[in-house]
Amino acid sequence: MSCMQVARVLQSYLDGETDESTARRVARHVEDCRRCGLEARTFREIKHSLARGEAPDAEAVARLRSYGDALAEGGKQEPGA
Ligand SMILES: [Zn+2]
């Protein structure tokens, strides 16, 4: 599973909305991939803030946005990577 694929399903995965085989592949990827592991933690941080009725940390939101942008650019340069 590539970082691009993980980025697409990461939010659903953390919400428990992916099927079991997808969840397993994402879990394996975020363990091995430092960047996606960090983003998974960032997603969780934001979800926890929202669950507590707090505004999500602006820095976490910005980090998440730049992750998505970087992956979108990387996907253009390396199709299928
Ligand atoms: Zn990754």
PDB file of N, CA and C and ligand atoms in Angstrom:
ATOM      1  N   MET A   1       0.845  -1.192   0.000  1.00  0.00           N
ATOM      2  CA  MET A   1       0.000   0.000   0.000  1.00  0.00           C
ATOM      3  C   MET A   1       0.886   1.250   0.000  1.00  0.00           C
ATOM      4  N   SER A   2       0.597   2.201  -0.906  1.00  0.00           N
ATOM      5  CA  SER A   2       1.421   3.399  -0.986  1.00  0.00           C
ATOM      6  C   SER A   2       0.914   4.465  -0.020  1.00  0.00           C
ATOM      7  N   CYS A   3       1.761   5.474   0.213  1.00  0.00           N
ATOM      8  CA  CYS A   3       1.366   6.584   1.077  1.00  0.00           C
ATOM      9  C   CYS A   3       0.114   7.271   0.529  1.00  0.00           C
ATOM     10  N   MET A   4       0.022   7.400  -0.802  1.00  0.00           N
ATOM     11  CA  MET A   4      -1.148   8.009  -1.429  1.00  0.00           C
ATOM     12  C   MET A   4      -2.419   7.256  -1.052  1.00  0.00           C
ATOM     13  N   GLN A   5      -2.352   5.936  -1.152  1.00  0.00           N
ATOM     14  CA  GLN A   5      -3.527   5.119  -0.832  1.00  0.00           C
ATOM     15  C   GLN A   5      -3.882   5.238   0.633  1.00  0.00           C
ATOM     16  N   VAL A   6      -2.850   5.235   1.476  1.00  0.00           N
ATOM     17  CA  VAL A   6      -3.087   5.376   2.912  1.00  0.00           C
ATOM     18  C   VAL A   6      -3.734   6.725   3.200  1.00  0.00           C
ATOM     19  N   ALA A   7      -3.227   7.790   2.568  1.00  0.00           N
ATOM     20  CA  ALA A   7      -3.762   9.131   2.812  1.00  0.00           C
ATOM     21  C   ALA A   7      -5.248   9.191   2.478  1.00  0.00           C
ATOM     22  N   ARG A   8      -5.644   8.470   1.422  1.00  0.00           N
ATOM     23  CA  ARG A   8      -7.047   8.511   1.002  1.00  0.00           C
ATOM     24  C   ARG A   8      -7.967   7.851   2.019  1.00  0.00           C
ATOM     25  N   VAL A   9      -7.492   6.789   2.663  1.00  0.00           N
ATOM     26  CA  VAL A   9      -8.395   6.033   3.545  1.00  0.00           C
ATOM     27  C   VAL A   9      -8.109   6.253   5.026  1.00  0.00           C
ATOM     28  N   LEU A  10      -7.071   7.058   5.333  1.00  0.00           N
ATOM     29  CA  LEU A  10      -6.636   7.179   6.723  1.00  0.00           C
ATOM     30  C   LEU A  10      -7.774   7.646   7.645  1.00  0.00           C
ATOM     31  N   GLN A  11      -8.519   8.626   7.186  1.00  0.00           N
ATOM     32  CA  GLN A  11      -9.584   9.170   8.025  1.00  0.00           C
ATOM     33  C   GLN A  11     -10.677   8.122   8.271  1.00  0.00           C
ATOM     34  N   SER A  12     -11.068   7.407   7.214  1.00  0.00           N
ATOM     35  CA  SER A  12     -12.073   6.349   7.361  1.00  0.00           C
ATOM     36  C   SER A  12     -11.557   5.244   8.273  1.00  0.00           C
ATOM     37  N   TYR A  13     -10.273   4.930   8.122  1.00  0.00           N
ATOM     38  CA  TYR A  13      -9.652   3.904   8.948  1.00  0.00           C
ATOM     39  C   TYR A  13      -9.750   4.266  10.428  1.00  0.00           C
ATOM     40  N   LEU A  14      -9.414   5.514  10.751  1.00  0.00           N
ATOM     41  CA  LEU A  14      -9.443   5.937  12.152  1.00  0.00           C
ATOM     42  C   LEU A  14     -10.876   6.010  12.680  1.00  0.00           C
ATOM     43  N   ASP A  15     -11.837   6.178  11.767  1.00  0.00           N
ATOM     44  CA  ASP A  15     -13.242   6.170  12.171  1.00  0.00           C
ATOM     45  C   ASP A  15     -13.810   4.759  12.221  1.00  0.00           C
ATOM     46  N   GLY A  16     -12.978   3.774  11.879  1.00  0.00           N
ATOM     47  CA  GLY A  16     -13.436   2.387  11.901  1.00  0.00           C
ATOM     48  C   GLY A  16     -14.376   2.053  10.758  1.00  0.00           C
ATOM     49  N   GLU A  17     -14.243   2.791   9.645  1.00  0.00           N
ATOM     50  CA  GLU A  17     -15.183   2.609   8.537  1.00  0.00           C
ATOM     51  C   GLU A  17     -14.611   1.792   7.385  1.00  0.00           C
ATOM     52  N   THR A  18     -13.341   1.386   7.490  1.00  0.00           N
ATOM     53  CA  THR A  18     -12.765   0.583   6.412  1.00  0.00           C
ATOM     54  C   THR A  18     -12.997  -0.897   6.696  1.00  0.00           C
ATOM     55  N   ASP A  19     -12.951  -1.715   5.644  1.00  0.00           N
ATOM     56  CA  ASP A  19     -13.097  -3.149   5.862  1.00  0.00           C
ATOM     57  C   ASP A  19     -11.829  -3.697   6.522  1.00  0.00           C
ATOM     58  N   GLU A  20     -11.921  -4.931   6.970  1.00  0.00           N
ATOM     59  CA  GLU A  20     -10.860  -5.491   7.804  1.00  0.00           C
ATOM     60  C   GLU A  20      -9.515  -5.590   7.078  1.00  0.00           C
ATOM     61  N   SER A  21      -9.543  -5.995   5.809  1.00  0.00           N
ATOM     62  CA  SER A  21      -8.272  -6.159   5.100  1.00  0.00           C
ATOM     63  C   SER A  21      -7.617  -4.799   4.862  1.00  0.00           C
ATOM     64  N   THR A  22      -8.425  -3.786   4.553  1.00  0.00           N
ATOM     65  CA  THR A  22      -7.877  -2.433   4.382  1.00  0.00           C
ATOM     66  C   THR A  22      -7.298  -1.944   5.698  1.00  0.00           C
ATOM     67  N   ALA A  23      -8.040  -2.149   6.788  1.00  0.00           N
ATOM     68  CA  ALA A  23      -7.573  -1.701   8.104  1.00  0.00           C
ATOM     69  C   ALA A  23      -6.230  -2.338   8.444  1.00  0.00           C
ATOM     70  N   ARG A  24      -6.093  -3.619   8.121  1.00  0.00           N
ATOM     71  CA  ARG A  24      -4.827  -4.308   8.413  1.00  0.00           C
ATOM     72  C   ARG A  24      -3.682  -3.715   7.614  1.00  0.00           C
ATOM     73  N   ARG A  25      -3.944  -3.422   6.326  1.00  0.00           N
ATOM     74  CA  ARG A  25      -2.879  -2.877   5.476  1.00  0.00           C
ATOM     75  C   ARG A  25      -2.489  -1.469   5.929  1.00  0.00           C
ATOM     76  N   VAL A  26      -3.481  -0.672   6.317  1.00  0.00           N
ATOM     77  CA  VAL A  26      -3.183   0.680   6.799  1.00  0.00           C
ATOM     78  C   VAL A  26      -2.395   0.596   8.097  1.00  0.00           C
ATOM     79  N   ALA A  27      -2.821  -0.286   9.004  1.00  0.00           N
ATOM     80  CA  ALA A  27      -2.141  -0.419  10.295  1.00  0.00           C
ATOM     81  C   ALA A  27      -0.679  -0.800  10.090  1.00  0.00           C
ATOM     82  N   ARG A  28      -0.432  -1.719   9.146  1.00  0.00           N
ATOM     83  CA  ARG A  28       0.941  -2.137   8.879  1.00  0.00           C
ATOM     84  C   ARG A  28       1.739  -0.973   8.303  1.00  0.00           C
ATOM     85  N   HIS A  29       1.117  -0.227   7.400  1.00  0.00           N
ATOM     86  CA  HIS A  29       1.830   0.883   6.763  1.00  0.00           C
ATOM     87  C   HIS A  29       2.204   1.964   7.784  1.00  0.00           C
ATOM     88  N   VAL A  30       1.257   2.355   8.641  1.00  0.00           N
ATOM     89  CA  VAL A  30       1.555   3.455   9.567  1.00  0.00           C
ATOM     90  C   VAL A  30       2.581   3.033  10.620  1.00  0.00           C
ATOM     91  N   GLU A  31       2.739   1.723  10.829  1.00  0.00           N
ATOM     92  CA  GLU A  31       3.790   1.264  11.740  1.00  0.00           C
ATOM     93  C   GLU A  31       5.160   1.418  11.107  1.00  0.00           C
ATOM     94  N   ASP A  32       5.228   1.164   9.802  1.00  0.00           N
ATOM     95  CA  ASP A  32       6.516   1.182   9.102  1.00  0.00           C
ATOM     96  C   ASP A  32       6.876   2.553   8.561  1.00  0.00           C
ATOM     97  N   CYS A  33       5.870   3.368   8.256  1.00  0.00           N
ATOM     98  CA  CYS A  33       6.111   4.637   7.578  1.00  0.00           C
ATOM     99  C   CYS A  33       6.010   5.766   8.587  1.00  0.00           C
ATOM    100  N   ARG A  34       7.122   6.460   8.782  1.00  0.00           N
ATOM    101  CA  ARG A  34       7.185   7.510   9.787  1.00  0.00           C
ATOM    102  C   ARG A  34       6.211   8.639   9.471  1.00  0.00           C
ATOM    103  N   ARG A  35       6.160   9.021   8.197  1.00  0.00           N
ATOM    104  CA  ARG A  35       5.311  10.150   7.804  1.00  0.00           C
ATOM    105  C   ARG A  35       3.832   9.828   8.035  1.00  0.00           C
ATOM    106  N   CYS A  36       3.401   8.663   7.569  1.00  0.00           N
ATOM    107  CA  CYS A  36       1.980   8.309   7.726  1.00  0.00           C
ATOM    108  C   CYS A  36       1.656   8.012   9.187  1.00  0.00           C
ATOM    109  N   GLY A  37       2.623   7.462   9.926  1.00  0.00           N
ATOM    110  CA  GLY A  37       2.403   7.227  11.345  1.00  0.00           C
ATOM    111  C   GLY A  37       2.155   8.528  12.078  1.00  0.00           C
ATOM    112  N   LEU A  38       2.944   9.545  11.707  1.00  0.00           N
ATOM    113  CA  LEU A  38       2.780  10.867  12.314  1.00  0.00           C
ATOM    114  C   LEU A  38       1.417  11.450  11.962  1.00  0.00           C
ATOM    115  N   GLU A  39       1.000  11.277  10.719  1.00  0.00           N
ATOM    116  CA  GLU A  39      -0.284  11.830  10.305  1.00  0.00           C
ATOM    117  C   GLU A  39      -1.441  11.105  10.972  1.00  0.00           C
ATOM    118  N   ALA A  40      -1.278   9.802  11.190  1.00  0.00           N
ATOM    119  CA  ALA A  40      -2.325   9.059  11.901  1.00  0.00           C
ATOM    120  C   ALA A  40      -2.479   9.617  13.307  1.00  0.00           C
ATOM    121  N   ARG A  41      -1.347   9.931  13.946  1.00  0.00           N
ATOM    122  CA  ARG A  41      -1.405  10.519  15.291  1.00  0.00           C
ATOM    123  C   ARG A  41      -2.045  11.903  15.248  1.00  0.00           C
ATOM    124  N   THR A  42      -1.719  12.670  14.203  1.00  0.00           N
ATOM    125  CA  THR A  42      -2.292  14.006  14.072  1.00  0.00           C
ATOM    126  C   THR A  42      -3.810  13.937  13.902  1.00  0.00           C
ATOM    127  N   PHE A  43      -4.260  13.003  13.055  1.00  0.00           N
ATOM    128  CA  PHE A  43      -5.702  12.798  12.876  1.00  0.00           C
ATOM    129  C   PHE A  43      -6.358  12.492  14.216  1.00  0.00           C
ATOM    130  N   ARG A  44      -5.727  11.612  14.989  1.00  0.00           N
ATOM    131  CA  ARG A  44      -6.298  11.225  16.289  1.00  0.00           C
ATOM    132  C   ARG A  44      -6.374  12.417  17.227  1.00  0.00           C
ATOM    133  N   GLU A  45      -5.290  13.217  17.238  1.00  0.00           N
ATOM    134  CA  GLU A  45      -5.269  14.421  18.077  1.00  0.00           C
ATOM    135  C   GLU A  45      -6.458  15.319  17.754  1.00  0.00           C
ATOM    136  N   ILE A  46      -6.682  15.540  16.447  1.00  0.00           N
ATOM    137  CA  ILE A  46      -7.766  16.423  16.022  1.00  0.00           C
ATOM    138  C   ILE A  46      -9.107  15.823  16.408  1.00  0.00           C
ATOM    139  N   LYS A  47      -9.251  14.510  16.204  1.00  0.00           N
ATOM    140  CA  LYS A  47     -10.509  13.853  16.559  1.00  0.00           C
ATOM    141  C   LYS A  47     -10.783  13.961  18.063  1.00  0.00           C
ATOM    142  N   HIS A  48      -9.738  13.775  18.861  1.00  0.00           N
ATOM    143  CA  HIS A  48      -9.913  13.867  20.311  1.00  0.00           C
ATOM    144  C   HIS A  48     -10.319  15.284  20.722  1.00  0.00           C
ATOM    145  N   SER A  49      -9.700  16.286  20.105  1.00  0.00           N
ATOM    146  CA  SER A  49     -10.060  17.670  20.414  1.00  0.00           C
ATOM    147  C   SER A  49     -11.526  17.916  20.105  1.00  0.00           C
ATOM    148  N   LEU A  50     -11.958  17.445  18.932  1.00  0.00           N
ATOM    149  CA  LEU A  50     -13.350  17.654  18.533  1.00  0.00           C
ATOM    150  C   LEU A  50     -14.293  16.908  19.473  1.00  0.00           C
ATOM    151  N   ALA A  51     -13.883  15.704  19.885  1.00  0.00           N
ATOM    152  CA  ALA A  51     -14.722  14.902  20.773  1.00  0.00           C
ATOM    153  C   ALA A  51     -14.892  15.586  22.126  1.00  0.00           C
ATOM    154  N   ARG A  52     -13.867  16.348  22.540  1.00  0.00           N
ATOM    155  CA  ARG A  52     -13.938  17.064  23.810  1.00  0.00           C
ATOM    156  C   ARG A  52     -14.599  18.427  23.659  1.00  0.00           C
ATOM    157  N   GLY A  53     -15.012  18.754  22.426  1.00  0.00           N
ATOM    158  CA  GLY A  53     -15.649  20.030  22.181  1.00  0.00           C
ATOM    159  C   GLY A  53     -14.663  21.172  22.094  1.00  0.00           C
ATOM    160  N   GLU A  54     -13.380  20.842  21.860  1.00  0.00           N
ATOM    161  CA  GLU A  54     -12.357  21.879  21.725  1.00  0.00           C
ATOM    162  C   GLU A  54     -12.054  22.111  20.252  1.00  0.00           C
ATOM    163  N   ALA A  55     -11.525  23.295  19.950  1.00  0.00           N
ATOM    164  CA  ALA A  55     -11.071  23.553  18.591  1.00  0.00           C
ATOM    165  C   ALA A  55      -9.795  22.751  18.356  1.00  0.00           C
ATOM    166  N   PRO A  56      -9.668  22.097  17.196  1.00  0.00           N
ATOM    167  CA  PRO A  56      -8.436  21.346  16.936  1.00  0.00           C
ATOM    168  C   PRO A  56      -7.237  22.282  16.879  1.00  0.00           C
ATOM    169  N   ASP A  57      -6.099  21.752  17.290  1.00  0.00           N
ATOM    170  CA  ASP A  57      -4.847  22.495  17.282  1.00  0.00           C
ATOM    171  C   ASP A  57      -4.537  22.974  15.863  1.00  0.00           C
ATOM    172  N   ALA A  58      -4.363  24.285  15.704  1.00  0.00           N
ATOM    173  CA  ALA A  58      -4.146  24.855  14.376  1.00  0.00           C
ATOM    174  C   ALA A  58      -2.898  24.271  13.719  1.00  0.00           C
ATOM    175  N   GLU A  59      -1.890  24.008  14.527  1.00  0.00           N
ATOM    176  CA  GLU A  59      -0.646  23.464  13.986  1.00  0.00           C
ATOM    177  C   GLU A  59      -0.873  22.060  13.424  1.00  0.00           C
ATOM    178  N   ALA A  60      -1.693  21.269  14.149  1.00  0.00           N
ATOM    179  CA  ALA A  60      -1.997  19.913  13.687  1.00  0.00           C
ATOM    180  C   ALA A  60      -2.758  19.948  12.367  1.00  0.00           C
ATOM    181  N   VAL A  61      -3.717  20.878  12.262  1.00  0.00           N
ATOM    182  CA  VAL A  61      -4.497  20.994  11.035  1.00  0.00           C
ATOM    183  C   VAL A  61      -3.589  21.391   9.870  1.00  0.00           C
ATOM    184  N   ALA A  62      -2.674  22.339  10.118  1.00  0.00           N
ATOM    185  CA  ALA A  62      -1.765  22.801   9.075  1.00  0.00           C
ATOM    186  C   ALA A  62      -0.840  21.663   8.627  1.00  0.00           C
ATOM    187  N   ARG A  63      -0.383  20.858   9.586  1.00  0.00           N
ATOM    188  CA  ARG A  63       0.511  19.744   9.276  1.00  0.00           C
ATOM    189  C   ARG A  63      -0.217  18.740   8.374  1.00  0.00           C
ATOM    190  N   LEU A  64      -1.467  18.475   8.719  1.00  0.00           N
ATOM    191  CA  LEU A  64      -2.269  17.533   7.955  1.00  0.00           C
ATOM    192  C   LEU A  64      -2.466  18.020   6.525  1.00  0.00           C
ATOM    193  N   ARG A  65      -2.687  19.322   6.389  1.00  0.00           N
ATOM    194  CA  ARG A  65      -2.918  19.896   5.065  1.00  0.00           C
ATOM    195  C   ARG A  65      -1.660  19.785   4.215  1.00  0.00           C
ATOM    196  N   SER A  66      -0.496  20.055   4.799  1.00  0.00           N
ATOM    197  CA  SER A  66       0.737  19.999   4.014  1.00  0.00           C
ATOM    198  C   SER A  66       1.079  18.553   3.648  1.00  0.00           C
ATOM    199  N   TYR A  67       0.708  17.618   4.503  1.00  0.00           N
ATOM    200  CA  TYR A  67       0.881  16.190   4.199  1.00  0.00           C
ATOM    201  C   TYR A  67       0.091  15.824   2.946  1.00  0.00           C
ATOM    202  N   GLY A  68      -1.191  16.225   2.910  1.00  0.00           N
ATOM    203  CA  GLY A  68      -2.025  15.942   1.748  1.00  0.00           C
ATOM    204  C   GLY A  68      -1.466  16.570   0.479  1.00  0.00           C
ATOM    205  N   ASP A  69      -0.997  17.825   0.583  1.00  0.00           N
ATOM    206  CA  ASP A  69      -0.443  18.515  -0.577  1.00  0.00           C
ATOM    207  C   ASP A  69       0.816  17.828  -1.075  1.00  0.00           C
ATOM    208  N   ALA A  70       1.689  17.438  -0.146  1.00  0.00           N
ATOM    209  CA  ALA A  70       2.944  16.788  -0.528  1.00  0.00           C
ATOM    210  C   ALA A  70       2.655  15.477  -1.237  1.00  0.00           C
ATOM    211  N   LEU A  71       1.692  14.735  -0.751  1.00  0.00           N
ATOM    212  CA  LEU A  71       1.357  13.457  -1.370  1.00  0.00           C
ATOM    213  C   LEU A  71       0.755  13.663  -2.749  1.00  0.00           C
ATOM    214  N   ALA A  72      -0.072  14.697  -2.888  1.00  0.00           N
ATOM    215  CA  ALA A  72      -0.684  14.968  -4.187  1.00  0.00           C
ATOM    216  C   ALA A  72       0.390  15.284  -5.215  1.00  0.00           C
ATOM    217  N   GLU A  73       1.401  16.062  -4.798  1.00  0.00           N
ATOM    218  CA  GLU A  73       2.506  16.381  -5.715  1.00  0.00           C
ATOM    219  C   GLU A  73       3.365  15.169  -6.015  1.00  0.00           C
ATOM    220  N   GLY A  74       3.667  14.406  -4.967  1.00  0.00           N
ATOM    221  CA  GLY A  74       4.465  13.191  -5.151  1.00  0.00           C
ATOM    222  C   GLY A  74       3.765  12.213  -6.077  1.00  0.00           C
ATOM    223  N   GLY A  75       2.435  12.133  -5.987  1.00  0.00           N
ATOM    224  CA  GLY A  75       1.682  11.231  -6.830  1.00  0.00           C
ATOM    225  C   GLY A  75       1.786  11.600  -8.306  1.00  0.00           C
ATOM    226  N   LYS A  76       1.902  12.917  -8.564  1.00  0.00           N
ATOM    227  CA  LYS A  76       2.034  13.365  -9.949  1.00  0.00           C
ATOM    228  C   LYS A  76       3.405  12.984 -10.506  1.00  0.00           C
ATOM    229  N   GLN A  77       4.428  13.126  -9.650  1.00  0.00           N
ATOM    230  CA  GLN A  77       5.779  12.846 -10.117  1.00  0.00           C
ATOM    231  C   GLN A  77       6.061  11.355 -10.250  1.00  0.00           C
ATOM    232  N   GLU A  78       5.424  10.565  -9.370  1.00  0.00           N
ATOM    233  CA  GLU A  78       5.698   9.131  -9.380  1.00  0.00           C
ATOM    234  C   GLU A  78       4.404   8.339  -9.453  1.00  0.00           C
ATOM    235  N   PRO A  79       3.801   8.282 -10.636  1.00  0.00           N
ATOM    236  CA  PRO A  79       2.537   7.553 -10.726  1.00  0.00           C
ATOM    237  C   PRO A  79       2.734   6.081 -10.376  1.00  0.00           C
ATOM    238  N   GLY A  80       1.862   5.580  -9.528  1.00  0.00           N
ATOM    239  CA  GLY A  80       1.924   4.178  -9.158  1.00  0.00           C
ATOM    240  C   GLY A  80       2.923   3.863  -8.085  1.00  0.00           C
ATOM    241  N   ALA A  81       3.626   4.886  -7.553  1.00  0.00           N
ATOM    242  CA  ALA A  81       4.636   4.622  -6.530  1.00  0.00           C
ATOM    243  C   ALA A  81       3.972   4.265  -5.212  1.00  0.00           C
TER     244      ALA A  81
HETATM  245 ZN    ZN B   1       3.410   6.263   4.207  1.00  0.00          ZN
END
